[in-house]
C-alpha cells in the first residue's frame, strides 16, 4: 500500500531529478534552481507531507490560504512564497509570513508594501511580475511599465527587488512558453544597466508543472510546481 506521504515523496524525487537533468542539458548544472512547491490545491496534511519529504519552500497563490497554513504548528518549518495576486488590503498581514512575494505588478502595490514594511521595521524581498504573453487576462507589468518604475525603485528602502516573474501563455504549448520565458530573460538583461544600484534582478521565477524544463533552459532560477508533486494522491 502506498501512503499519501510516500507518493508525495516519490513525486518530489522525480521532480528534483527532472530539474537536475534540465539544468545539465542547459549547461547550468552548477547554478541554483530553487523549487517552490505550490501547495494551493492541497490540504494541510499533504502540505506537511511535502515538507517532511524535504522541500521547505512552499508557494500559495491566495493570501488567506497562506495565512491559514502559516499559522499551523505542523507547517512551522515552511518558508512561504506568495505567488499569486496580492490585494493591497492583504499586504500588512502577508509581509511577516512571506519570504518572497513573486507577484508585485504595480507601483501602487509596491508603495503599499514599502509603507507596511517600514511600519513593521522589516525588509521585504519581492519580484516584479511581468506579462510576457500579451494575454490581457493575466496580471503583470508590460515591459514599458517595468522601464517606467525601475528608476523609482530606489524610493522604496524597505523593499528589495530581487528579480522578475512571469507566467507563460496557456495556449501554444512549450514553443510559446519558451518564447515567453526568453522574453523575460532578455527584458531583464536589457534593463539591468538602468537599475538603481541596490536593485539586483538576479532571480527569474518562471516555469510550472507543464513547462519548467523549458523555463530552466531559458534561465529560470525559481520554478513553481504544484500539480506534478501531488498527482496520484490528492487529485
Ligand atoms: C498554481 C500556480 C503554479 C503551479 O501550477 P502547476 O501547473 O500546478 O504546477 C505556479 N505559479 C502560479 C502563479 C500559480 O498560481
PDB file of C-alpha atoms and ligand atoms in Angstrom:
ATOM      1  CA  UNK A   1       0.000   0.000   0.000  1.00  0.00           C
ATOM      2  CA  UNK A   2       1.298   3.399  -0.948  1.00  0.00           C
ATOM      3  CA  UNK A   3       0.519   6.086   1.570  1.00  0.00           C
ATOM      4  CA  UNK A   4      -0.032   9.682   0.564  1.00  0.00           C
ATOM      5  CA  UNK A   5       3.259  10.613   2.185  1.00  0.00           C
ATOM      6  CA  UNK A   6       5.148   8.001   0.237  1.00  0.00           C
ATOM      7  CA  UNK A   7       3.556   9.013  -3.038  1.00  0.00           C
ATOM      8  CA  UNK A   8       4.359  12.694  -2.467  1.00  0.00           C
ATOM      9  CA  UNK A   9       7.942  11.849  -1.519  1.00  0.00           C
ATOM     10  CA  UNK A  10       8.313   9.862  -4.769  1.00  0.00           C
ATOM     11  CA  UNK A  11       6.812  12.681  -6.810  1.00  0.00           C
ATOM     12  CA  UNK A  12       9.263  15.110  -5.193  1.00  0.00           C
ATOM     13  CA  UNK A  13      12.271  12.939  -6.008  1.00  0.00           C
ATOM     14  CA  UNK A  14      11.112  12.630  -9.606  1.00  0.00           C
ATOM     15  CA  UNK A  15      10.630  16.386  -9.974  1.00  0.00           C
ATOM     16  CA  UNK A  16      14.008  17.109  -8.376  1.00  0.00           C
ATOM     17  CA  UNK A  17      15.664  14.673 -10.793  1.00  0.00           C
ATOM     18  CA  UNK A  18      13.967  16.336 -13.749  1.00  0.00           C
ATOM     19  CA  UNK A  19      15.188  19.731 -12.525  1.00  0.00           C
ATOM     20  CA  UNK A  20      18.774  18.459 -12.320  1.00  0.00           C
ATOM     21  CA  UNK A  21      18.526  16.826 -15.758  1.00  0.00           C
ATOM     22  CA  UNK A  22      17.149  20.050 -17.270  1.00  0.00           C
ATOM     23  CA  UNK A  23      19.949  22.036 -15.630  1.00  0.00           C
ATOM     24  CA  UNK A  24      22.568  19.687 -17.045  1.00  0.00           C
ATOM     25  CA  UNK A  25      21.016  19.843 -20.517  1.00  0.00           C
ATOM     26  CA  UNK A  26      21.106  23.647 -20.298  1.00  0.00           C
ATOM     27  CA  UNK A  27      24.734  23.700 -19.143  1.00  0.00           C
ATOM     28  CA  UNK A  28      23.570  25.105 -15.799  1.00  0.00           C
ATOM     29  CA  UNK A  29      24.466  22.184 -13.537  1.00  0.00           C
ATOM     30  CA  UNK A  30      26.398  24.394 -11.104  1.00  0.00           C
ATOM     31  CA  UNK A  31      23.719  27.030 -10.730  1.00  0.00           C
ATOM     32  CA  UNK A  32      20.975  27.092  -8.146  1.00  0.00           C
ATOM     33  CA  UNK A  33      17.446  26.441  -9.362  1.00  0.00           C
ATOM     34  CA  UNK A  34      15.068  26.661  -6.429  1.00  0.00           C
ATOM     35  CA  UNK A  35      11.943  24.516  -6.394  1.00  0.00           C
ATOM     36  CA  UNK A  36       8.894  26.262  -4.961  1.00  0.00           C
ATOM     37  CA  UNK A  37       6.328  23.582  -4.128  1.00  0.00           C
ATOM     38  CA  UNK A  38       2.936  25.090  -4.863  1.00  0.00           C
ATOM     39  CA  UNK A  39       0.503  23.786  -2.247  1.00  0.00           C
ATOM     40  CA  UNK A  40      -2.596  25.744  -3.270  1.00  0.00           C
ATOM     41  CA  UNK A  41      -4.505  22.632  -4.343  1.00  0.00           C
ATOM     42  CA  UNK A  42      -3.934  20.581  -1.225  1.00  0.00           C
ATOM     43  CA  UNK A  43      -4.816  20.488   2.454  1.00  0.00           C
ATOM     44  CA  UNK A  44      -2.536  20.843   5.460  1.00  0.00           C
ATOM     45  CA  UNK A  45      -1.833  17.096   5.620  1.00  0.00           C
ATOM     46  CA  UNK A  46      -0.485  16.891   2.075  1.00  0.00           C
ATOM     47  CA  UNK A  47       1.367  20.168   2.643  1.00  0.00           C
ATOM     48  CA  UNK A  48       3.024  18.630   5.708  1.00  0.00           C
ATOM     49  CA  UNK A  49       3.969  15.605   3.596  1.00  0.00           C
ATOM     50  CA  UNK A  50       5.892  17.690   1.072  1.00  0.00           C
ATOM     51  CA  UNK A  51       7.716  19.393   3.961  1.00  0.00           C
ATOM     52  CA  UNK A  52       8.543  16.039   5.519  1.00  0.00           C
ATOM     53  CA  UNK A  53       9.825  14.845   2.143  1.00  0.00           C
ATOM     54  CA  UNK A  54      12.396  17.636   2.238  1.00  0.00           C
ATOM     55  CA  UNK A  55      11.005  20.630   0.374  1.00  0.00           C
ATOM     56  CA  UNK A  56      10.790  23.636   2.659  1.00  0.00           C
ATOM     57  CA  UNK A  57       9.989  26.387   0.191  1.00  0.00           C
ATOM     58  CA  UNK A  58       6.237  26.421  -0.363  1.00  0.00           C
ATOM     59  CA  UNK A  59       4.101  28.674  -2.515  1.00  0.00           C
ATOM     60  CA  UNK A  60       0.488  29.768  -2.130  1.00  0.00           C
ATOM     61  CA  UNK A  61      -1.441  31.917  -4.574  1.00  0.00           C
ATOM     62  CA  UNK A  62      -4.117  33.201  -2.182  1.00  0.00           C
ATOM     63  CA  UNK A  63      -3.088  35.343   0.780  1.00  0.00           C
ATOM     64  CA  UNK A  64      -5.815  33.931   3.021  1.00  0.00           C
ATOM     65  CA  UNK A  65      -4.622  30.381   2.394  1.00  0.00           C
ATOM     66  CA  UNK A  66      -1.035  31.350   3.063  1.00  0.00           C
ATOM     67  CA  UNK A  67      -2.056  32.964   6.377  1.00  0.00           C
ATOM     68  CA  UNK A  68      -4.029  29.892   7.400  1.00  0.00           C
ATOM     69  CA  UNK A  69      -1.286  27.405   6.635  1.00  0.00           C
ATOM     70  CA  UNK A  70       1.431  29.615   8.084  1.00  0.00           C
ATOM     71  CA  UNK A  71      -0.416  29.555  11.414  1.00  0.00           C
ATOM     72  CA  UNK A  72      -0.313  25.744  11.708  1.00  0.00           C
ATOM     73  CA  UNK A  73       2.316  24.297  14.010  1.00  0.00           C
ATOM     74  CA  UNK A  74       2.710  21.251  11.729  1.00  0.00           C
ATOM     75  CA  UNK A  75       3.910  23.574   8.987  1.00  0.00           C
ATOM     76  CA  UNK A  76       6.131  25.766  11.170  1.00  0.00           C
ATOM     77  CA  UNK A  77       9.322  24.857   9.302  1.00  0.00           C
ATOM     78  CA  UNK A  78       7.978  26.037   5.928  1.00  0.00           C
ATOM     79  CA  UNK A  79       9.303  29.106   4.160  1.00  0.00           C
ATOM     80  CA  UNK A  80       6.376  30.684   2.362  1.00  0.00           C
ATOM     81  CA  UNK A  81       6.384  32.370  -1.013  1.00  0.00           C
ATOM     82  CA  UNK A  82       3.383  34.435  -2.102  1.00  0.00           C
ATOM     83  CA  UNK A  83       2.992  33.633  -5.804  1.00  0.00           C
ATOM     84  CA  UNK A  84      -0.496  34.919  -6.690  1.00  0.00           C
ATOM     85  CA  UNK A  85      -2.234  38.249  -6.908  1.00  0.00           C
ATOM     86  CA  UNK A  86      -1.838  40.266  -3.714  1.00  0.00           C
ATOM     87  CA  UNK A  87      -4.547  42.802  -2.924  1.00  0.00           C
ATOM     88  CA  UNK A  88      -3.302  45.906  -1.158  1.00  0.00           C
ATOM     89  CA  UNK A  89      -5.543  45.356   1.853  1.00  0.00           C
ATOM     90  CA  UNK A  90      -3.853  41.986   2.425  1.00  0.00           C
ATOM     91  CA  UNK A  91      -0.278  43.286   2.412  1.00  0.00           C
ATOM     92  CA  UNK A  92       0.073  44.073   6.090  1.00  0.00           C
ATOM     93  CA  UNK A  93      -0.794  40.579   7.223  1.00  0.00           C
ATOM     94  CA  UNK A  94       1.179  38.840   4.499  1.00  0.00           C
ATOM     95  CA  UNK A  95       4.532  40.565   5.000  1.00  0.00           C
ATOM     96  CA  UNK A  96       5.524  38.894   8.282  1.00  0.00           C
ATOM     97  CA  UNK A  97       4.757  35.462   6.805  1.00  0.00           C
ATOM     98  CA  UNK A  98       6.253  35.567   3.310  1.00  0.00           C
ATOM     99  CA  UNK A  99       9.939  35.149   2.484  1.00  0.00           C
ATOM    100  CA  UNK A 100       9.412  36.285  -1.070  1.00  0.00           C
ATOM    101  CA  UNK A 101       6.499  37.877  -2.930  1.00  0.00           C
ATOM    102  CA  UNK A 102       6.647  36.848  -6.601  1.00  0.00           C
ATOM    103  CA  UNK A 103       3.710  38.847  -7.850  1.00  0.00           C
ATOM    104  CA  UNK A 104       4.199  42.602  -7.473  1.00  0.00           C
ATOM    105  CA  UNK A 105       2.547  44.054 -10.545  1.00  0.00           C
ATOM    106  CA  UNK A 106       2.032  47.763  -9.900  1.00  0.00           C
ATOM    107  CA  UNK A 107       3.643  50.829  -8.432  1.00  0.00           C
ATOM    108  CA  UNK A 108       0.643  51.195  -6.124  1.00  0.00           C
ATOM    109  CA  UNK A 109       1.225  47.755  -4.653  1.00  0.00           C
ATOM    110  CA  UNK A 110       4.937  48.473  -4.299  1.00  0.00           C
ATOM    111  CA  UNK A 111       4.162  51.674  -2.367  1.00  0.00           C
ATOM    112  CA  UNK A 112       1.770  49.832  -0.078  1.00  0.00           C
ATOM    113  CA  UNK A 113       4.367  47.128   0.599  1.00  0.00           C
ATOM    114  CA  UNK A 114       7.079  49.662   1.369  1.00  0.00           C
ATOM    115  CA  UNK A 115       4.810  51.582   3.726  1.00  0.00           C
ATOM    116  CA  UNK A 116       3.779  48.451   5.638  1.00  0.00           C
ATOM    117  CA  UNK A 117       7.368  47.169   5.682  1.00  0.00           C
ATOM    118  CA  UNK A 118       8.525  50.495   7.122  1.00  0.00           C
ATOM    119  CA  UNK A 119       5.864  50.323   9.845  1.00  0.00           C
ATOM    120  CA  UNK A 120       6.831  46.732  10.623  1.00  0.00           C
ATOM    121  CA  UNK A 121      10.529  47.567  10.501  1.00  0.00           C
ATOM    122  CA  UNK A 122      11.354  44.777   8.060  1.00  0.00           C
ATOM    123  CA  UNK A 123      12.981  44.281   4.668  1.00  0.00           C
ATOM    124  CA  UNK A 124      10.722  42.613   2.135  1.00  0.00           C
ATOM    125  CA  UNK A 125      12.033  40.636  -0.804  1.00  0.00           C
ATOM    126  CA  UNK A 126       9.915  40.846  -3.939  1.00  0.00           C
ATOM    127  CA  UNK A 127       9.865  40.034  -7.633  1.00  0.00           C
ATOM    128  CA  UNK A 128       8.147  42.164 -10.242  1.00  0.00           C
ATOM    129  CA  UNK A 129       5.565  40.229 -12.255  1.00  0.00           C
ATOM    130  CA  UNK A 130       5.753  40.833 -15.976  1.00  0.00           C
ATOM    131  CA  UNK A 131       3.113  39.988 -18.544  1.00  0.00           C
ATOM    132  CA  UNK A 132       5.212  38.397 -21.283  1.00  0.00           C
ATOM    133  CA  UNK A 133       2.407  36.604 -23.092  1.00  0.00           C
ATOM    134  CA  UNK A 134       0.358  39.672 -24.002  1.00  0.00           C
ATOM    135  CA  UNK A 135      -2.645  37.844 -22.529  1.00  0.00           C
ATOM    136  CA  UNK A 136      -4.807  40.682 -21.221  1.00  0.00           C
ATOM    137  CA  UNK A 137      -6.452  38.458 -18.622  1.00  0.00           C
ATOM    138  CA  UNK A 138      -3.083  37.961 -16.928  1.00  0.00           C
ATOM    139  CA  UNK A 139      -1.623  40.189 -14.274  1.00  0.00           C
ATOM    140  CA  UNK A 140       1.754  41.760 -14.693  1.00  0.00           C
ATOM    141  CA  UNK A 141       3.560  44.861 -15.858  1.00  0.00           C
ATOM    142  CA  UNK A 142       4.277  45.432 -19.526  1.00  0.00           C
ATOM    143  CA  UNK A 143       7.918  45.901 -20.472  1.00  0.00           C
ATOM    144  CA  UNK A 144       7.255  49.645 -20.784  1.00  0.00           C
ATOM    145  CA  UNK A 145       5.598  49.595 -17.376  1.00  0.00           C
ATOM    146  CA  UNK A 146       8.713  47.980 -15.950  1.00  0.00           C
ATOM    147  CA  UNK A 147      11.023  50.558 -17.519  1.00  0.00           C
ATOM    148  CA  UNK A 148       8.861  53.321 -16.065  1.00  0.00           C
ATOM    149  CA  UNK A 149       9.024  52.116 -12.489  1.00  0.00           C
ATOM    150  CA  UNK A 150      12.671  50.964 -12.421  1.00  0.00           C
ATOM    151  CA  UNK A 151      14.179  54.397 -11.695  1.00  0.00           C
ATOM    152  CA  UNK A 152      11.678  54.804  -8.821  1.00  0.00           C
ATOM    153  CA  UNK A 153      12.683  51.618  -7.041  1.00  0.00           C
ATOM    154  CA  UNK A 154      15.329  53.489  -5.075  1.00  0.00           C
ATOM    155  CA  UNK A 155      12.466  55.308  -3.317  1.00  0.00           C
ATOM    156  CA  UNK A 156      11.385  52.144  -1.510  1.00  0.00           C
ATOM    157  CA  UNK A 157      14.148  51.436   1.001  1.00  0.00           C
ATOM    158  CA  UNK A 158      12.279  48.601   2.746  1.00  0.00           C
ATOM    159  CA  UNK A 159      11.681  46.672  -0.463  1.00  0.00           C
ATOM    160  CA  UNK A 160      14.411  44.567  -2.004  1.00  0.00           C
ATOM    161  CA  UNK A 161      13.645  43.863  -5.648  1.00  0.00           C
ATOM    162  CA  UNK A 162      15.398  40.576  -6.459  1.00  0.00           C
ATOM    163  CA  UNK A 163      14.153  39.752  -9.936  1.00  0.00           C
ATOM    164  CA  UNK A 164      11.257  39.158 -12.289  1.00  0.00           C
ATOM    165  CA  UNK A 165       8.414  36.648 -12.533  1.00  0.00           C
ATOM    166  CA  UNK A 166       6.158  35.610 -15.366  1.00  0.00           C
ATOM    167  CA  UNK A 167       3.558  33.047 -16.382  1.00  0.00           C
ATOM    168  CA  UNK A 168       3.589  31.628 -19.894  1.00  0.00           C
ATOM    169  CA  UNK A 169       0.557  31.827 -22.141  1.00  0.00           C
ATOM    170  CA  UNK A 170      -1.867  28.988 -21.529  1.00  0.00           C
ATOM    171  CA  UNK A 171      -2.187  28.262 -25.239  1.00  0.00           C
ATOM    172  CA  UNK A 172       0.604  27.429 -27.633  1.00  0.00           C
ATOM    173  CA  UNK A 173       2.458  24.715 -25.780  1.00  0.00           C
ATOM    174  CA  UNK A 174       6.136  24.716 -24.953  1.00  0.00           C
ATOM    175  CA  UNK A 175       7.165  26.672 -28.058  1.00  0.00           C
ATOM    176  CA  UNK A 176       5.145  29.657 -26.931  1.00  0.00           C
ATOM    177  CA  UNK A 177       6.218  29.144 -23.328  1.00  0.00           C
ATOM    178  CA  UNK A 178       9.867  29.146 -24.387  1.00  0.00           C
ATOM    179  CA  UNK A 179       9.332  32.406 -26.238  1.00  0.00           C
ATOM    180  CA  UNK A 180       7.604  33.991 -23.221  1.00  0.00           C
ATOM    181  CA  UNK A 181      10.448  32.902 -20.913  1.00  0.00           C
ATOM    182  CA  UNK A 182      13.116  34.150 -23.313  1.00  0.00           C
ATOM    183  CA  UNK A 183      11.262  37.461 -23.406  1.00  0.00           C
ATOM    184  CA  UNK A 184      11.537  37.739 -19.628  1.00  0.00           C
ATOM    185  CA  UNK A 185      15.258  36.943 -19.605  1.00  0.00           C
ATOM    186  CA  UNK A 186      16.025  39.353 -22.445  1.00  0.00           C
ATOM    187  CA  UNK A 187      13.976  42.078 -20.796  1.00  0.00           C
ATOM    188  CA  UNK A 188      15.942  41.569 -17.575  1.00  0.00           C
ATOM    189  CA  UNK A 189      19.261  41.716 -19.430  1.00  0.00           C
ATOM    190  CA  UNK A 190      18.182  44.884 -21.202  1.00  0.00           C
ATOM    191  CA  UNK A 191      17.032  46.820 -18.134  1.00  0.00           C
ATOM    192  CA  UNK A 192      19.785  45.816 -15.709  1.00  0.00           C
ATOM    193  CA  UNK A 193      22.048  48.744 -16.731  1.00  0.00           C
ATOM    194  CA  UNK A 194      19.211  51.194 -15.906  1.00  0.00           C
ATOM    195  CA  UNK A 195      18.513  49.816 -12.447  1.00  0.00           C
ATOM    196  CA  UNK A 196      19.403  51.710  -9.297  1.00  0.00           C
ATOM    197  CA  UNK A 197      22.499  50.075  -7.755  1.00  0.00           C
ATOM    198  CA  UNK A 198      20.525  48.469  -4.906  1.00  0.00           C
ATOM    199  CA  UNK A 199      18.288  46.610  -7.349  1.00  0.00           C
ATOM    200  CA  UNK A 200      19.645  43.234  -8.440  1.00  0.00           C
ATOM    201  CA  UNK A 201      17.480  41.339 -10.884  1.00  0.00           C
ATOM    202  CA  UNK A 202      19.203  38.001 -10.334  1.00  0.00           C
ATOM    203  CA  UNK A 203      16.073  35.884  -9.888  1.00  0.00           C
ATOM    204  CA  UNK A 204      13.829  34.736 -12.731  1.00  0.00           C
ATOM    205  CA  UNK A 205      10.705  32.984 -11.444  1.00  0.00           C
ATOM    206  CA  UNK A 206       9.219  31.091 -14.373  1.00  0.00           C
ATOM    207  CA  UNK A 207       8.041  27.601 -15.184  1.00  0.00           C
ATOM    208  CA  UNK A 208       5.271  25.410 -13.742  1.00  0.00           C
ATOM    209  CA  UNK A 209       4.417  21.709 -13.977  1.00  0.00           C
ATOM    210  CA  UNK A 210       3.975  21.758 -17.743  1.00  0.00           C
ATOM    211  CA  UNK A 211       6.845  23.965 -18.767  1.00  0.00           C
ATOM    212  CA  UNK A 212       9.509  24.074 -16.057  1.00  0.00           C
ATOM    213  CA  UNK A 213      12.138  22.285 -18.146  1.00  0.00           C
ATOM    214  CA  UNK A 214      11.785  24.866 -20.902  1.00  0.00           C
ATOM    215  CA  UNK A 215      11.976  27.590 -18.260  1.00  0.00           C
ATOM    216  CA  UNK A 216      15.227  26.166 -16.871  1.00  0.00           C
ATOM    217  CA  UNK A 217      16.660  26.143 -20.376  1.00  0.00           C
ATOM    218  CA  UNK A 218      15.736  29.818 -20.643  1.00  0.00           C
ATOM    219  CA  UNK A 219      17.355  30.749 -17.331  1.00  0.00           C
ATOM    220  CA  UNK A 220      14.803  30.207 -14.542  1.00  0.00           C
ATOM    221  CA  UNK A 221      16.225  30.407 -11.011  1.00  0.00           C
ATOM    222  CA  UNK A 222      12.882  29.637  -9.324  1.00  0.00           C
ATOM    223  CA  UNK A 223      10.357  27.124 -10.669  1.00  0.00           C
ATOM    224  CA  UNK A 224       6.852  26.993  -9.182  1.00  0.00           C
ATOM    225  CA  UNK A 225       5.481  23.461  -9.333  1.00  0.00           C
ATOM    226  CA  UNK A 226       2.158  22.219  -7.970  1.00  0.00           C
ATOM    227  CA  UNK A 227       0.225  19.515  -9.845  1.00  0.00           C
ATOM    228  CA  UNK A 228       3.202  17.263 -10.566  1.00  0.00           C
ATOM    229  CA  UNK A 229       4.032  16.993  -6.859  1.00  0.00           C
ATOM    230  CA  UNK A 230       0.558  15.997  -5.766  1.00  0.00           C
ATOM    231  CA  UNK A 231      -0.716  13.926  -8.680  1.00  0.00           C
ATOM    232  CA  UNK A 232      -1.782  10.390  -7.992  1.00  0.00           C
ATOM    233  CA  UNK A 233      -2.757  11.066  -4.391  1.00  0.00           C
ATOM    234  CA  UNK A 234      -4.525  14.386  -3.906  1.00  0.00           C
ATOM    235  CA  UNK A 235      -6.367  14.640  -7.223  1.00  0.00           C
TER     236      UNK A 235
HETATM  237  C1  LIG B   1      -0.855  27.294  -9.489  1.00  0.00           C
HETATM  238  C2  LIG B   1       0.336  28.075  -9.813  1.00  0.00           C
HETATM  239  C3  LIG B   1       1.533  27.427 -10.137  1.00  0.00           C
HETATM  240  C4  LIG B   1       1.690  25.917 -10.202  1.00  0.00           C
HETATM  241  O1  LIG B   1       0.983  25.400 -11.268  1.00  0.00           O
HETATM  242  P1  LIG B   1       1.088  23.828 -11.664  1.00  0.00           P
HETATM  243  O2  LIG B   1       0.754  23.830 -13.107  1.00  0.00           O
HETATM  244  O3  LIG B   1       0.122  23.123 -10.830  1.00  0.00           O
HETATM  245  O4  LIG B   1       2.476  23.409 -11.427  1.00  0.00           O
HETATM  246  C5  LIG B   1       2.634  28.223 -10.413  1.00  0.00           C
HETATM  247  N1  LIG B   1       2.562  29.575 -10.374  1.00  0.00           N
HETATM  248  C6  LIG B   1       1.429  30.233 -10.074  1.00  0.00           C
HETATM  249  C7  LIG B   1       1.425  31.722 -10.052  1.00  0.00           C
HETATM  250  C8  LIG B   1       0.273  29.508  -9.785  1.00  0.00           C
HETATM  251  O5  LIG B   1      -0.857  30.169  -9.482  1.00  0.00           O
END
